[in-house]
Coordinates of C-alpha atoms in Angstrom, one line a residue:
Chain T
M1 CA -4.4 46.4 3.6
T2 CA -4.1 43.1 5.4
R3 CA -4.4 40.2 2.9
L4 CA -3.2 37.2 5.0
R5 CA -3.3 37.3 8.7
F6 CA -1.7 34.8 11.1
D7 CA -3.9 35.1 14.2
N8 CA -2.3 33.7 17.4
V9 CA -1.0 30.7 15.4
S10 CA 0.8 27.8 17.1
A11 CA 2.2 24.8 15.4
S12 CA 4.1 21.7 16.3
Y13 CA 5.9 18.8 14.6
G14 CA 4.9 16.5 17.5
R15 CA 7.4 17.4 20.2
G16 CA 7.1 20.9 21.5
E17 CA 5.7 23.9 19.7
V18 CA 7.7 25.5 16.9
L19 CA 5.3 28.4 16.7
C20 CA 3.9 29.9 19.9
G21 CA 1.0 32.3 19.3
V22 CA 2.3 34.1 16.2
T23 CA 0.3 37.1 15.2
C24 CA 1.4 39.0 12.1
S25 CA 0.2 40.0 8.6
L26 CA 1.1 40.1 4.9
H27 CA -0.3 43.2 3.2
A28 CA -1.6 43.4 -0.3
G29 CA 0.7 45.2 -2.6
A30 CA 3.7 44.8 -0.3
I31 CA 6.7 42.5 0.0
T32 CA 7.0 41.3 3.6
A33 CA 10.3 39.8 4.6
I34 CA 10.2 37.1 7.3
V35 CA 13.5 37.0 9.0
G36 CA 14.9 35.2 12.0
P37 CA 17.6 32.8 13.1
N38 CA 17.6 29.1 12.1
G39 CA 14.8 27.3 13.7
S40 CA 12.8 30.4 14.5
G41 CA 9.8 29.1 12.7
K42 CA 9.9 30.9 9.3
T43 CA 9.3 27.9 7.1
T44 CA 6.8 26.5 9.5
L45 CA 4.8 29.7 9.4
F46 CA 4.3 29.2 5.6
R47 CA 3.5 25.5 6.1
T48 CA 0.6 26.4 8.4
V49 CA -1.0 28.1 5.4
V50 CA -0.4 25.6 2.6
A51 CA -0.5 22.3 4.5
P52 CA -2.0 22.8 8.0
R53 CA -2.4 19.0 8.2
G54 CA 0.6 18.2 5.9
A55 CA 3.5 15.9 6.5
G56 CA 4.8 16.4 10.0
V57 CA 3.6 19.9 10.9
R58 CA 0.3 20.4 12.7
R59 CA -1.4 23.7 13.5
T60 CA -2.2 23.4 17.1
G61 CA -3.9 26.8 17.7
G62 CA -5.0 30.1 16.2
A63 CA -6.2 30.8 12.6
V64 CA -4.8 31.8 9.3
L65 CA -7.2 34.3 7.6
L66 CA -7.3 35.3 4.0
D67 CA -9.2 38.5 3.8
G68 CA -10.8 37.5 7.1
E69 CA -11.8 34.0 6.0
P70 CA -10.0 30.9 7.5
V71 CA -7.9 29.4 4.7
E72 CA -9.0 25.8 5.4
Q73 CA -12.6 26.9 4.7
L74 CA -11.7 28.1 1.2
A75 CA -12.8 25.8 -1.7
T76 CA -9.7 24.2 -3.2
R77 CA -9.9 26.1 -6.5
R78 CA -10.3 29.4 -4.7
R79 CA -7.4 28.6 -2.4
V80 CA -5.1 27.5 -5.2
A81 CA -5.9 30.5 -7.4
R82 CA -5.2 32.9 -4.5
I83 CA -2.3 31.3 -2.6
A84 CA 0.9 30.2 -4.3
Y85 CA 3.8 28.6 -2.4
I86 CA 7.5 28.4 -3.4
P87 CA 9.2 25.9 -1.0
Q88 CA 12.7 26.2 0.3
R89 CA 13.8 22.9 -1.4
P90 CA 11.5 22.1 -4.3
S91 CA 11.6 18.4 -5.3
V92 CA 10.1 16.5 -8.2
A93 CA 10.0 12.7 -8.5
G94 CA 10.3 11.6 -12.1
A95 CA 11.8 12.9 -15.3
F96 CA 9.3 15.7 -15.9
T97 CA 10.2 18.5 -18.2
V98 CA 10.3 22.2 -17.2
Q99 CA 7.1 22.8 -19.3
A100 CA 5.3 20.0 -17.5
I101 CA 6.2 21.4 -14.0
V102 CA 5.2 24.9 -14.9
E103 CA 1.9 23.6 -16.3
L104 CA 1.2 21.9 -12.9
G105 CA 0.4 25.4 -11.6
R106 CA -2.9 25.1 -13.5
Y107 CA -3.6 21.6 -12.1
A108 CA -6.7 22.6 -10.2
L109 CA -7.5 25.5 -12.5
R110 CA -8.6 26.0 -16.1
D111 CA -5.7 25.3 -18.5
N112 CA -4.1 28.5 -19.6
A113 CA -1.3 28.2 -22.2
Q114 CA -0.8 32.0 -22.2
A115 CA -0.2 31.9 -18.4
V116 CA 2.4 29.2 -18.9
R117 CA 4.2 31.0 -21.7
Q118 CA 4.3 34.3 -19.7
A119 CA 5.5 32.6 -16.6
V120 CA 8.3 30.8 -18.5
R121 CA 9.4 34.1 -20.0
R122 CA 9.3 36.0 -16.7
A123 CA 11.3 33.4 -14.9
G124 CA 14.0 33.4 -17.7
L125 CA 13.2 29.9 -18.8
L126 CA 12.7 30.5 -22.5
G127 CA 14.4 27.8 -24.5
M128 CA 14.6 25.5 -21.5
E129 CA 11.0 24.2 -21.6
R130 CA 12.0 20.7 -22.8
L131 CA 14.8 20.2 -20.4
I132 CA 14.4 17.6 -17.6
Y133 CA 13.7 19.3 -14.2
G134 CA 15.9 16.9 -12.2
E135 CA 18.9 17.6 -14.5
L136 CA 18.9 21.3 -13.8
S137 CA 21.0 23.1 -11.2
V138 CA 19.2 24.0 -7.9
G139 CA 19.1 27.7 -9.0
E140 CA 17.4 26.8 -12.3
Q141 CA 15.0 24.6 -10.4
Q142 CA 14.1 27.5 -8.2
R143 CA 13.3 29.5 -11.3
V144 CA 11.0 26.7 -12.5
T145 CA 9.2 26.7 -9.2
L146 CA 8.8 30.5 -9.4
A147 CA 7.3 30.1 -12.9
R148 CA 4.9 27.4 -11.6
A149 CA 3.7 29.8 -8.9
L150 CA 3.3 32.6 -11.4
T151 CA 1.2 30.3 -13.6
Q152 CA -1.0 29.5 -10.6
I153 CA -2.0 33.0 -9.8
H154 CA -2.1 34.3 -13.4
G155 CA -5.0 36.7 -13.9
G156 CA -5.8 37.0 -10.2
E157 CA -2.8 38.9 -8.9
A158 CA -4.9 41.6 -7.3
D159 CA -6.2 39.2 -4.8
A160 CA -3.3 36.8 -4.5
V161 CA -0.7 35.8 -1.9
V162 CA 2.8 34.4 -2.8
L163 CA 4.7 32.6 0.0
A164 CA 8.3 32.3 -1.1
D165 CA 10.7 30.4 1.2
E166 CA 14.2 31.5 0.3
P167 CA 13.3 31.5 -3.4
T168 CA 16.6 32.8 -4.7
S169 CA 19.0 31.1 -2.3
A170 CA 20.8 29.1 -5.0
M171 CA 20.4 31.5 -7.9
D172 CA 23.3 33.4 -9.4
I173 CA 23.3 37.2 -8.9
R174 CA 21.7 38.0 -12.3
H175 CA 18.8 35.6 -11.9
E176 CA 18.4 36.6 -8.3
V177 CA 18.0 40.2 -9.3
S178 CA 15.6 39.2 -12.1
A179 CA 13.5 37.0 -9.7
M180 CA 13.4 39.8 -7.1
A181 CA 12.2 42.2 -9.9
V182 CA 9.4 39.7 -10.6
F183 CA 8.4 39.8 -6.9
R184 CA 8.4 43.6 -7.0
E185 CA 6.2 43.5 -10.1
L186 CA 3.8 41.1 -8.3
S187 CA 3.6 43.4 -5.3
Q188 CA 2.9 46.4 -7.6
A189 CA 0.1 44.4 -9.1
G190 CA -1.5 43.9 -5.7
V191 CA 0.0 40.6 -4.6
A192 CA 0.8 40.1 -0.9
V193 CA 4.4 38.7 -1.1
G194 CA 5.8 36.9 1.9
L195 CA 9.5 36.3 1.6
V196 CA 11.6 34.2 3.9
V197 CA 15.1 35.5 3.5
H198 CA 18.5 35.1 5.3
D199 CA 20.4 37.9 3.7
L200 CA 19.4 40.8 5.9
Q201 CA 20.9 43.5 3.6
R202 CA 18.9 42.2 0.7
A203 CA 15.8 41.9 2.9
R204 CA 16.1 45.6 3.7
R205 CA 16.8 46.4 0.0
W206 CA 13.7 44.6 -1.3
A207 CA 11.1 44.4 1.4
D208 CA 8.5 47.0 2.3
R209 CA 7.6 45.4 5.6
A210 CA 9.3 42.9 7.9
V211 CA 8.4 40.3 10.5
L212 CA 11.2 39.3 12.9
L213 CA 10.8 35.9 14.5
D214 CA 12.8 34.3 17.3
A215 CA 12.1 30.9 18.9
G216 CA 8.6 30.7 17.4
R217 CA 7.5 34.1 18.5
V218 CA 7.2 37.5 16.8
V219 CA 9.7 39.9 18.2
A220 CA 8.8 42.8 15.9
E221 CA 6.7 43.6 12.9
G222 CA 6.4 46.8 10.9
E223 CA 8.0 48.8 8.1
A224 CA 11.2 47.2 6.9
D225 CA 13.3 50.2 7.7
D226 CA 12.1 50.2 11.3
I227 CA 12.5 46.4 11.8
L228 CA 15.7 45.6 9.9
T229 CA 18.0 47.7 12.1
P230 CA 21.2 46.6 14.0
Q231 CA 19.5 47.4 17.3
R232 CA 16.6 45.0 16.6
L233 CA 18.4 42.3 14.7
G234 CA 21.6 42.1 16.8
P235 CA 20.1 40.6 20.0
V236 CA 18.0 38.2 18.1
F237 CA 20.8 36.8 15.9
G238 CA 23.5 37.1 18.6
V239 CA 25.7 39.4 16.5
H240 CA 26.5 43.1 16.4
F241 CA 26.9 45.1 13.3
V242 CA 29.7 47.5 12.6
D243 CA 27.4 50.0 11.0
D244 CA 23.7 50.6 10.0
S245 CA 24.2 49.0 6.6
L246 CA 24.0 45.5 8.2
A247 CA 27.3 44.6 6.6
E248 CA 29.9 42.5 8.3
P249 CA 28.1 41.3 11.4
V250 CA 30.4 40.1 14.2
A251 CA 29.3 37.2 16.4
D252 CA 28.8 38.1 20.0
A253 CA 30.9 36.3 22.5
Q254 CA 29.3 33.1 23.8
T255 CA 28.0 33.6 27.4
Chain Z
M1 CA 5.5 14.3 -26.9
R2 CA 1.9 13.5 -27.5
A3 CA 2.7 11.8 -30.8
R4 CA 5.4 9.7 -29.0
V5 CA 2.9 8.6 -26.4
V6 CA 0.3 7.6 -29.0
T7 CA 3.0 5.7 -30.9
V8 CA 4.1 3.8 -27.8
I9 CA 0.6 2.9 -26.7
A10 CA -0.4 1.8 -30.2
S11 CA 2.8 -0.3 -30.4
L12 CA 2.1 -1.9 -27.1
V13 CA -1.5 -2.7 -28.1
I14 CA -0.1 -4.5 -31.3
V15 CA 2.4 -6.4 -29.2
L16 CA -0.3 -7.5 -26.7
V17 CA -2.6 -8.7 -29.6
L18 CA 0.3 -10.7 -31.2
V19 CA 1.3 -12.2 -27.8
C20 CA -2.3 -13.2 -27.1
L21 CA -2.6 -14.9 -30.5
C22 CA 0.7 -16.7 -29.7
R23 CA -0.8 -17.8 -26.4
L24 CA -3.9 -19.2 -28.1
I25 CA -1.9 -21.3 -30.6
A26 CA 0.9 -22.3 -28.1
G27 CA 0.6 -25.5 -26.2
S28 CA 1.6 -29.2 -26.3
T29 CA 0.8 -28.8 -30.1
I30 CA 1.3 -25.6 -31.9
G31 CA -1.7 -24.6 -33.9
W32 CA -5.3 -23.3 -33.6
P33 CA -6.9 -25.6 -31.0
G34 CA -10.3 -27.3 -30.8
T35 CA -13.1 -25.7 -28.9
D36 CA -12.4 -27.4 -25.5
I37 CA -8.7 -26.5 -25.6
L38 CA -9.4 -23.1 -26.9
E39 CA -11.7 -22.4 -23.9
L40 CA -8.9 -23.5 -21.5
R41 CA -6.3 -21.4 -23.3
A42 CA -8.7 -18.4 -23.4
A43 CA -9.2 -18.7 -19.6
R44 CA -5.4 -18.7 -19.0
L45 CA -5.0 -15.9 -21.5
T46 CA -7.7 -13.8 -19.7
S47 CA -6.0 -14.6 -16.4
G48 CA -2.6 -13.7 -17.8
V49 CA -3.9 -10.3 -19.1
A50 CA -5.5 -9.5 -15.7
I51 CA -2.5 -10.6 -13.7
G52 CA 0.0 -8.7 -15.7
A53 CA -2.0 -5.5 -15.9
A54 CA -2.9 -5.6 -12.2
L55 CA 0.7 -6.0 -11.1
A56 CA 2.0 -3.4 -13.5
V57 CA -0.6 -0.8 -12.6
S58 CA -0.1 -1.6 -8.9
G59 CA 3.6 -0.9 -9.4
V60 CA 2.8 2.5 -11.0
L61 CA 0.5 3.4 -8.1
L62 CA 3.0 2.4 -5.5
Q63 CA 5.8 4.3 -7.2
A64 CA 3.7 7.4 -7.3
L65 CA 2.4 6.9 -3.8
L66 CA 5.8 6.6 -2.3
R67 CA 7.6 8.8 -4.8
N68 CA 10.0 6.0 -5.2
P69 CA 10.8 4.3 -8.5
L70 CA 12.0 1.2 -6.7
A71 CA 8.6 0.5 -5.2
S72 CA 6.6 -2.5 -6.5
P73 CA 4.1 -5.0 -5.1
F74 CA 6.8 -7.6 -4.8
I75 CA 9.6 -5.5 -3.3
L76 CA 7.4 -3.9 -0.7
G77 CA 6.0 -7.2 0.4
L78 CA 2.4 -6.8 -0.8
A79 CA 2.6 -9.9 -2.9
S80 CA 4.0 -11.9 0.0
G81 CA 1.4 -10.5 2.4
A82 CA -1.4 -11.4 -0.1
G83 CA 0.1 -14.9 -0.5
F84 CA 0.2 -15.3 3.3
G85 CA -3.4 -14.2 3.5
V86 CA -4.5 -16.9 0.9
V87 CA -2.5 -19.7 2.5
L88 CA -3.7 -18.8 6.0
A89 CA -7.3 -18.8 4.8
V90 CA -6.8 -22.3 3.2
Y91 CA -5.3 -23.5 6.5
V92 CA -8.3 -22.1 8.5
G93 CA -10.6 -23.8 6.1
F94 CA -8.8 -27.0 6.5
R95 CA -8.8 -26.9 10.3
L96 CA -12.4 -26.0 10.5
G97 CA -13.3 -28.5 7.8
M98 CA -14.9 -25.7 5.8
D99 CA -14.3 -26.5 2.1
S100 CA -16.1 -23.2 1.2
I101 CA -13.1 -21.4 2.6
R102 CA -10.5 -24.0 1.8
Y103 CA -11.1 -24.0 -2.0
A104 CA -12.4 -20.4 -2.4
P105 CA -10.4 -17.8 -4.3
N106 CA -9.8 -16.0 -1.0
W107 CA -9.6 -12.6 -2.5
G108 CA -10.5 -11.0 0.9
P109 CA -7.6 -12.5 2.9
A110 CA -5.3 -11.7 0.0
L111 CA -6.3 -8.1 0.2
V112 CA -6.0 -8.0 4.0
G113 CA -2.5 -9.5 3.7
A114 CA -1.4 -7.0 1.0
M115 CA -2.7 -4.0 3.1
A116 CA -1.1 -5.3 6.3
S117 CA 2.3 -5.4 4.4
L118 CA 1.9 -2.0 3.0
G119 CA 0.8 -0.7 6.5
L120 CA 3.9 -2.1 8.1
V121 CA 6.1 -0.7 5.3
F122 CA 4.5 2.8 5.7
A123 CA 4.8 2.6 9.5
F124 CA 8.4 1.6 9.7
G125 CA 9.8 3.1 6.5
R126 CA 9.7 6.7 7.7
R127 CA 12.5 8.8 9.0
R128 CA 11.5 12.0 10.9
G129 CA 7.9 11.7 9.5
Q130 CA 9.1 11.5 5.9
L131 CA 9.1 8.4 3.7
D132 CA 12.7 7.3 3.3
P133 CA 13.3 5.7 -0.2
I134 CA 16.0 3.2 0.9
G135 CA 14.3 2.7 4.3
L136 CA 11.1 1.7 2.5
I137 CA 12.8 -0.9 0.4
L138 CA 14.7 -2.4 3.4
V139 CA 11.5 -2.6 5.5
G140 CA 9.7 -4.1 2.4
V141 CA 12.4 -6.8 2.1
V142 CA 12.1 -7.6 5.8
V143 CA 8.2 -7.6 5.7
S144 CA 8.3 -9.8 2.6
A145 CA 10.7 -12.2 4.4
I146 CA 8.5 -12.4 7.5
F147 CA 5.3 -13.1 5.5
G148 CA 7.3 -15.6 3.3
A149 CA 8.4 -17.4 6.5
G150 CA 4.8 -17.3 7.8
T151 CA 3.6 -18.8 4.6
L152 CA 6.2 -21.6 4.7
L153 CA 5.2 -22.3 8.3
V154 CA 1.5 -22.5 7.5
L155 CA 2.2 -24.6 4.4
H156 CA 3.9 -27.2 6.6
L157 CA 0.8 -27.5 8.7
L158 CA -1.3 -28.6 5.7
P159 CA -1.6 -32.1 4.2
A160 CA 1.2 -33.0 1.8
D161 CA -0.8 -32.8 -1.5
E162 CA -2.3 -29.4 -0.6
M163 CA 1.1 -28.2 0.4
A164 CA 2.6 -29.3 -2.9
T165 CA -0.2 -27.5 -4.9
L166 CA 0.2 -24.3 -2.9
T167 CA 4.0 -24.4 -3.1
R168 CA 3.7 -24.5 -6.9
W169 CA 1.2 -21.6 -6.7
M170 CA 3.6 -19.6 -4.4
M171 CA 6.2 -19.8 -7.2
G172 CA 4.0 -17.8 -9.5
R173 CA 2.0 -19.6 -12.2
V174 CA -1.2 -18.9 -14.0
S175 CA -3.7 -21.1 -12.3
E176 CA -5.8 -23.5 -14.4
D177 CA -8.2 -24.2 -11.6
R178 CA -10.1 -20.9 -11.4
S179 CA -13.6 -20.7 -12.8
W180 CA -14.6 -18.2 -15.4
A181 CA -16.6 -16.4 -12.7
V182 CA -13.5 -15.8 -10.6
I183 CA -11.4 -14.9 -13.6
G184 CA -14.1 -12.6 -14.9
L185 CA -14.5 -10.9 -11.6
I186 CA -10.8 -10.3 -11.2
A187 CA -10.3 -9.3 -14.8
G188 CA -13.3 -6.8 -14.5
G189 CA -11.8 -5.5 -11.2
T190 CA -8.5 -5.0 -12.9
A191 CA -10.0 -3.2 -15.8
L192 CA -11.9 -0.9 -13.4
G193 CA -8.8 -0.3 -11.3
T194 CA -6.9 0.6 -14.5
I195 CA -9.5 3.0 -15.6
V196 CA -9.6 4.7 -12.1
A197 CA -5.7 4.8 -12.1
T198 CA -5.8 6.4 -15.6
W199 CA -8.3 9.0 -14.4
L200 CA -6.1 9.8 -11.5
G201 CA -3.1 10.3 -13.8
P202 CA -3.0 14.1 -13.5
A203 CA -3.2 13.9 -9.7
L204 CA -0.4 11.4 -9.7
D205 CA 1.7 13.9 -11.8
G206 CA 0.9 16.6 -9.2
A207 CA 1.9 14.2 -6.4
A208 CA 5.4 14.0 -8.0
L209 CA 6.0 17.4 -6.3
G210 CA 6.9 17.5 -2.6
D211 CA 3.9 17.1 -0.2
D212 CA 3.4 20.8 0.6
E213 CA 3.9 21.9 -3.0
A214 CA 1.5 19.3 -4.2
I215 CA -1.2 20.4 -1.7
S216 CA -0.6 24.0 -2.6
I217 CA -1.5 23.4 -6.3
G218 CA -4.7 21.6 -5.2
V219 CA -3.7 17.9 -5.2
P220 CA -5.9 16.3 -2.5
L221 CA -3.0 14.2 -1.0
P222 CA -4.8 13.3 2.2
V223 CA -7.6 11.6 0.1
L224 CA -5.4 10.5 -2.8
R225 CA -3.0 8.5 -0.7
P226 CA -5.5 6.1 0.9
V227 CA -7.2 5.6 -2.4
L228 CA -3.9 4.7 -4.1
L229 CA -3.1 2.4 -1.2
L230 CA -6.4 0.6 -1.4
L231 CA -6.2 0.4 -5.2
A232 CA -2.7 -1.0 -5.3
G233 CA -3.6 -3.5 -2.6
A234 CA -6.7 -4.7 -4.4
L235 CA -5.0 -5.1 -7.7
T236 CA -2.1 -7.0 -6.1
A237 CA -4.5 -9.2 -4.2
G238 CA -6.5 -10.1 -7.4
A239 CA -3.2 -11.0 -9.2
V240 CA -2.0 -13.1 -6.3
V241 CA -5.3 -15.0 -6.2
L242 CA -4.9 -15.9 -9.8
A243 CA -1.2 -16.6 -10.0
G244 CA 0.5 -16.4 -6.6
P245 CA 3.2 -13.9 -5.9
I246 CA 5.0 -13.0 -9.2
A247 CA 8.1 -11.0 -8.9
F248 CA 9.2 -7.8 -10.6
V249 CA 6.4 -7.3 -13.1
G250 CA 5.3 -4.2 -11.1
L251 CA 8.8 -2.9 -11.2
I252 CA 9.9 -3.6 -14.8
C253 CA 6.8 -2.5 -16.7
P254 CA 6.5 1.1 -15.3
H255 CA 10.3 1.6 -15.9
V256 CA 10.2 0.4 -19.5
V257 CA 7.1 2.5 -20.3
R258 CA 8.6 5.5 -18.6
L259 CA 11.7 5.2 -20.8
L260 CA 9.6 5.0 -23.9
S261 CA 6.8 7.5 -23.3
G262 CA 7.9 9.8 -20.4
P263 CA 6.8 10.3 -16.8
G264 CA 3.2 11.4 -17.4
H265 CA 1.0 9.0 -15.4
R266 CA -1.9 8.7 -17.8
S267 CA 0.2 7.1 -20.5
L268 CA 2.3 5.3 -17.8
V269 CA -0.8 3.5 -16.4
I270 CA -2.1 2.5 -19.8
G271 CA 1.3 1.5 -21.2
S272 CA 2.3 -0.4 -18.1
A273 CA -1.0 -2.3 -18.1
L274 CA -0.5 -3.3 -21.7
L275 CA 3.1 -4.3 -21.2
G276 CA 2.4 -6.2 -18.0
A277 CA -0.3 -8.2 -19.7
A278 CA 1.9 -8.9 -22.7
L279 CA 4.8 -10.0 -20.4
I280 CA 2.7 -12.5 -18.4
V281 CA 0.8 -13.8 -21.4
G282 CA 4.1 -14.1 -23.3
A283 CA 5.8 -15.9 -20.4
D284 CA 2.8 -18.3 -20.1
A285 CA 3.0 -19.0 -23.8
L286 CA 6.7 -19.8 -23.5
V287 CA 6.2 -22.1 -20.5
S288 CA 3.4 -23.9 -22.3
S289 CA 5.3 -24.3 -25.6
F290 CA 8.6 -25.6 -24.2
R291 CA 7.0 -28.3 -22.1
V292 CA 9.6 -28.0 -19.4
A293 CA 8.0 -29.7 -16.3
G294 CA 5.0 -30.7 -18.4
G295 CA 4.4 -27.1 -19.4
R296 CA 3.8 -26.2 -15.8
L297 CA 7.0 -24.3 -15.1
P298 CA 6.1 -21.3 -12.9
I299 CA 6.3 -18.1 -14.9
G300 CA 7.6 -16.4 -11.7
I301 CA 10.9 -18.0 -12.7
F302 CA 11.0 -16.0 -15.9
T303 CA 9.9 -12.7 -14.4
A304 CA 12.5 -13.1 -11.6
L305 CA 15.3 -13.9 -14.0
I306 CA 14.5 -10.9 -16.1
G307 CA 13.4 -8.5 -13.3
G308 CA 16.3 -9.2 -10.8
P309 CA 19.0 -7.8 -13.0
I310 CA 16.8 -4.9 -14.1
F311 CA 16.2 -4.1 -10.4
I312 CA 20.0 -4.0 -9.7
W313 CA 20.5 -1.9 -12.8
I314 CA 17.9 0.7 -11.6
L315 CA 19.4 0.7 -8.1
R316 CA 22.9 1.3 -9.5
S317 CA 21.7 4.0 -11.9
R318 CA 20.1 5.8 -8.9
W319 CA 23.3 5.5 -6.9
R320 CA 25.3 6.9 -9.8
A321 CA 22.7 9.8 -10.1
G322 CA 23.2 10.4 -6.4
T323 CA 19.6 9.8 -5.4

């Protein structure tokens, strides 16, 4: 079932359009991998949901619909309880503790100590609550951001969307596997998970569905096994793969 | 953490009360004064509390607004802009022969000057649409220098006695010439501003996240930013009307309180207001007691002597931390 729909969405940072009429969907209870080369519009796609009038990016056309309702028409609390965002490069100004950052997930919602405790545990942060966020490694900071997102949607997973932009890019393999298991649990609970990911093998391993972007346009959308194939990915990324496992891609000769 | 915050705030309240008592007994003679002198000292004390609290809270707001711990009303040129606004209004009053403008508190022009400075810093301190920490400081220094030069230019167009008075005021001193009405208005405004800033504390905590992340958790950044801008400008303008541009209070106080009680903005606003008030009242008590320059030494000298090295220390700490 379609939970979040990008309907002919265009977006710009001021000079030229970064997204040109993108139409695709995130389904409830599924992990959708968003893949594409650098600059294809993956991050911008998520930014049109969380900050349509945020710093720099501007949605210039189309609509983003949550269960058929434009996201900008949702009341703040309803939007916050249903859409969580994990940015590519989380940043925090000030010496806030891990606990304080995770609690910010409930900023616009009712305090929920149990949600915070559960999120801290699920993100593997037990014992780290009093550490200063800015003194953690980037991988650890990504786990804190994951916990903050889990706190935000706690109790409403059946209706929620999580937009995660390369959420495990700096994690070690153990924590990456743990984090991906959390995303899998979320999707099994009904969450529509959107996952920007560069590692195509992992995308195929973890995702149920996939959206392939190139130069701000959707090239293909569908079941992950149908989209994440050498035949589809090769021309978009300018590589060819030695076999169907997507291992060891070889760059095409420059023309 | 909560116990630590309560301890810090309670300690700062005690410090402020003690400093206020010192201010009331400090002067050409040390001791409890007669009614007339007491009223004069009480007026300066009230001014000092309002000035210190306003500058410190303004510093907290600017640092949250720009996500930059080096931001302060003085560094970003707000104080210079407000000072220019006041001096320009005095000049206009002089040229038009309108004493109602010439000798007014000129809070309005001070606010316009402060907002103009901040507007320029915002407009030119960006890189690819994002606020650049070092760029903001550099633009602030330039804006401050431009408004400072403009102020000097206008001062030289005024009669010598008025120029001398305003020059002393520009060095930062608690004015003795303001009526209780003006002091009360600015002190009341500062108290109100501090209450609003305290109420906004959780939103300021949320704004510590990146823009998109803050909006995604429900922080109303597009509304919050103009409110913070206006509040910081208004607080700075009030302080400048009472004391001229005083350096570094808005930088030092948030940093010290942050070290003591942590980064949470509710305690940061309250603690900074208390510390700022204590700092200015304490400096004023020192100036009055030591009788250097007839007890009229600008307190801006003290704050600059203390704040300058602290600013360099903060800057170097950030460089060492790679930020």
